[in-house]
Structures are given as structure tokens and as C-alpha cells.
Amino acid sequence: MGNGTSIGRVRGLGSAKSGSHHWLVQRFTAIGNLFLLLWLAVSLVLLQDYSYATVAEWLSKPVPAVAMILLVVSTFWHARLGMQVVVEDYVHEDGSKFACLVALNFAAFAGAAFGVFCVVRLALGAH
């Protein structure tokens, strides 16, 4: 197990045991997004028109409101996971990496919170 062989150079540099969870969660959010976007497309096709009043009335029902909230949260979570990988791979300085990840988490949380707020506001009838 010397440092001269290929196996000797990589021994001990194996998995940190957290990448597989990240990968799995990203795949689950992708599958969830796929089903929720299909539901959204079918639901929009079945509406009689696309006026504000019609869409707001549709979104004020519990099932569409909950499904839309799930779609918003899942989409922002999936985007955050993907962008985290990009930041970790391409930002090399520790301070910059930390700042980018903080900004990324803030942007993802703020976007998801704003989306949920908008859906809840429409669902409660505050047009």
C-alpha cells in the first residue's frame, strides 16, 4: 500500500457517507416534480378558461392548493440541491464557498416562502 501505486494514492479517500443521501433526495424531488408538473398540466388543460377568477377559484380548493404548495417547495428544494453541487464543485476558496452556500440557502428559502405565501393567499380568497 505504498504511495506509488494507484490504489495506494486513493486509499482512505473513499465516500464521506453523505453524498448518496444528497443524490437520493435529488432524485426523489425530481420524481415528485415530474408527477406534480404532470398534475398541473392536466389540471390547467381541464379548466374552462384561464382568467384570473377561474384560476383563483380552482386554487382555492384544498387539493389543488396543497399540491401547488408541494410543487413550489419541491421545485425550490430540487434547485437548491443542484446548485449546491455546482457551488461545491466550482467554488474552491472556503470563505467564498460558505458565502455562496448561505446566499443559495437564503434564496431558495425566500423563493419557496414567497411561493407558498402566494398560494395560501389565493387559497384563502385574498384576491
C-alpha positions as semicolon CSV with decimal commas, in nm:
position;residue;x (nm);y (nm);z (nm)
1;M;0,000;0,000;0,000
2;G;0,265;0,245;-0,099
3;N;0,203;0,587;-0,237
4;G;0,342;0,486;-0,575
5;T;0,051;0,268;-0,683
6;S;-0,289;0,390;-0,795
7;I;-0,471;0,212;-0,515
8;G;-0,226;0,346;-0,257
9;R;-0,293;0,706;-0,356
10;V;-0,671;0,677;-0,320
11;R;-0,695;0,450;-0,019
12;G;-0,870;0,634;0,261
13;L;-1,023;0,886;0,024
14;G;-1,350;0,698;-0,014
15;S;-1,704;0,808;0,039
16;A;-1,778;1,059;0,313
17;K;-2,111;0,874;0,357
18;S;-2,325;1,180;0,282
19;G;-2,317;1,203;-0,097
20;S;-2,552;0,911;-0,151
21;H;-2,823;1,075;0,062
22;H;-2,788;1,400;-0,132
23;W;-2,808;1,212;-0,462
24;L;-3,111;1,015;-0,348
25;V;-3,300;1,322;-0,223
26;Q;-3,232;1,499;-0,552
27;R;-3,377;1,203;-0,743
28;F;-3,683;1,190;-0,517
29;T;-3,752;1,560;-0,566
30;A;-3,709;1,516;-0,942
31;I;-3,966;1,235;-0,948
32;G;-4,201;1,438;-0,727
33;N;-4,161;1,739;-0,955
34;L;-4,238;1,524;-1,258
35;F;-4,565;1,395;-1,113
36;L;-4,667;1,733;-0,976
37;L;-4,595;1,909;-1,307
38;L;-4,798;1,646;-1,491
39;W;-5,083;1,706;-1,246
40;L;-5,053;2,082;-1,301
41;A;-5,056;2,046;-1,680
42;V;-5,360;1,818;-1,679
43;S;-5,541;2,042;-1,429
44;L;-5,478;2,353;-1,637
45;V;-5,595;2,180;-1,954
46;L;-5,920;2,083;-1,781
47;L;-6,001;2,441;-1,679
48;Q;-6,269;2,605;-1,891
49;D;-6,072;2,930;-1,927
50;Y;-5,758;3,087;-1,788
51;S;-5,898;3,405;-1,639
52;Y;-5,771;3,517;-1,302
53;A;-6,105;3,445;-1,137
54;T;-6,121;3,089;-1,272
55;V;-5,766;3,001;-1,171
56;A;-5,807;3,164;-0,829
57;E;-6,131;2,972;-0,772
58;W;-5,960;2,646;-0,874
59;L;-5,665;2,717;-0,645
60;S;-5,894;2,796;-0,353
61;K;-5,989;2,427;-0,329
62;P;-5,782;2,223;-0,079
63;V;-5,635;1,958;-0,310
64;P;-5,504;2,196;-0,577
65;A;-5,370;2,435;-0,312
66;V;-5,181;2,161;-0,126
67;A;-5,048;2,011;-0,450
68;M;-4,931;2,354;-0,568
69;I;-4,756;2,418;-0,236
70;L;-4,584;2,079;-0,266
71;L;-4,477;2,167;-0,620
72;V;-4,333;2,503;-0,513
73;V;-4,143;2,358;-0,217
74;S;-4,017;2,055;-0,409
75;T;-3,900;2,268;-0,702
76;F;-3,703;2,508;-0,485
77;W;-3,558;2,220;-0,282
78;H;-3,451;2,040;-0,600
79;A;-3,295;2,358;-0,741
80;R;-3,110;2,419;-0,414
81;L;-2,967;2,067;-0,414
82;G;-2,846;2,101;-0,771
83;M;-2,693;2,445;-0,719
84;Q;-2,524;2,325;-0,400
85;V;-2,336;2,065;-0,604
86;V;-2,229;2,332;-0,854
87;V;-2,104;2,561;-0,576
88;E;-1,920;2,278;-0,400
89;D;-1,756;2,169;-0,725
90;Y;-1,654;2,506;-0,868
91;V;-1,601;2,743;-0,573
92;H;-1,271;2,646;-0,415
93;E;-1,200;2,909;-0,150
94;D;-1,364;2,815;0,182
95;G;-1,491;3,164;0,267
96;S;-1,640;3,217;-0,077
97;K;-1,793;2,870;-0,073
98;F;-1,956;2,940;0,263
99;A;-2,090;3,277;0,144
100;C;-2,228;3,122;-0,175
101;L;-2,399;2,843;0,017
102;V;-2,552;3,091;0,264
103;A;-2,679;3,305;-0,026
104;L;-2,810;2,994;-0,202
105;N;-2,995;2,873;0,107
106;F;-3,141;3,219;0,162
107;A;-3,256;3,250;-0,200
108;A;-3,411;2,901;-0,202
109;F;-3,589;2,956;0,129
110;A;-3,709;3,303;0,030
111;G;-3,838;3,182;-0,307
112;A;-4,020;2,886;-0,157
113;A;-4,167;3,100;0,122
114;F;-4,289;3,360;-0,128
115;G;-4,444;3,091;-0,348
116;V;-4,620;2,928;-0,053
117;F;-4,740;3,271;0,066
118;C;-4,888;3,345;-0,278
119;V;-5,068;3,011;-0,296
120;V;-5,204;3,044;0,058
121;R;-5,319;3,399;-0,013
122;L;-5,505;3,286;-0,325
123;A;-5,642;2,978;-0,147
124;L;-5,784;3,191;0,133
125;G;-5,956;3,418;-0,116
126;A;-5,748;3,733;-0,074
127;H;-5,753;3,831;-0,441
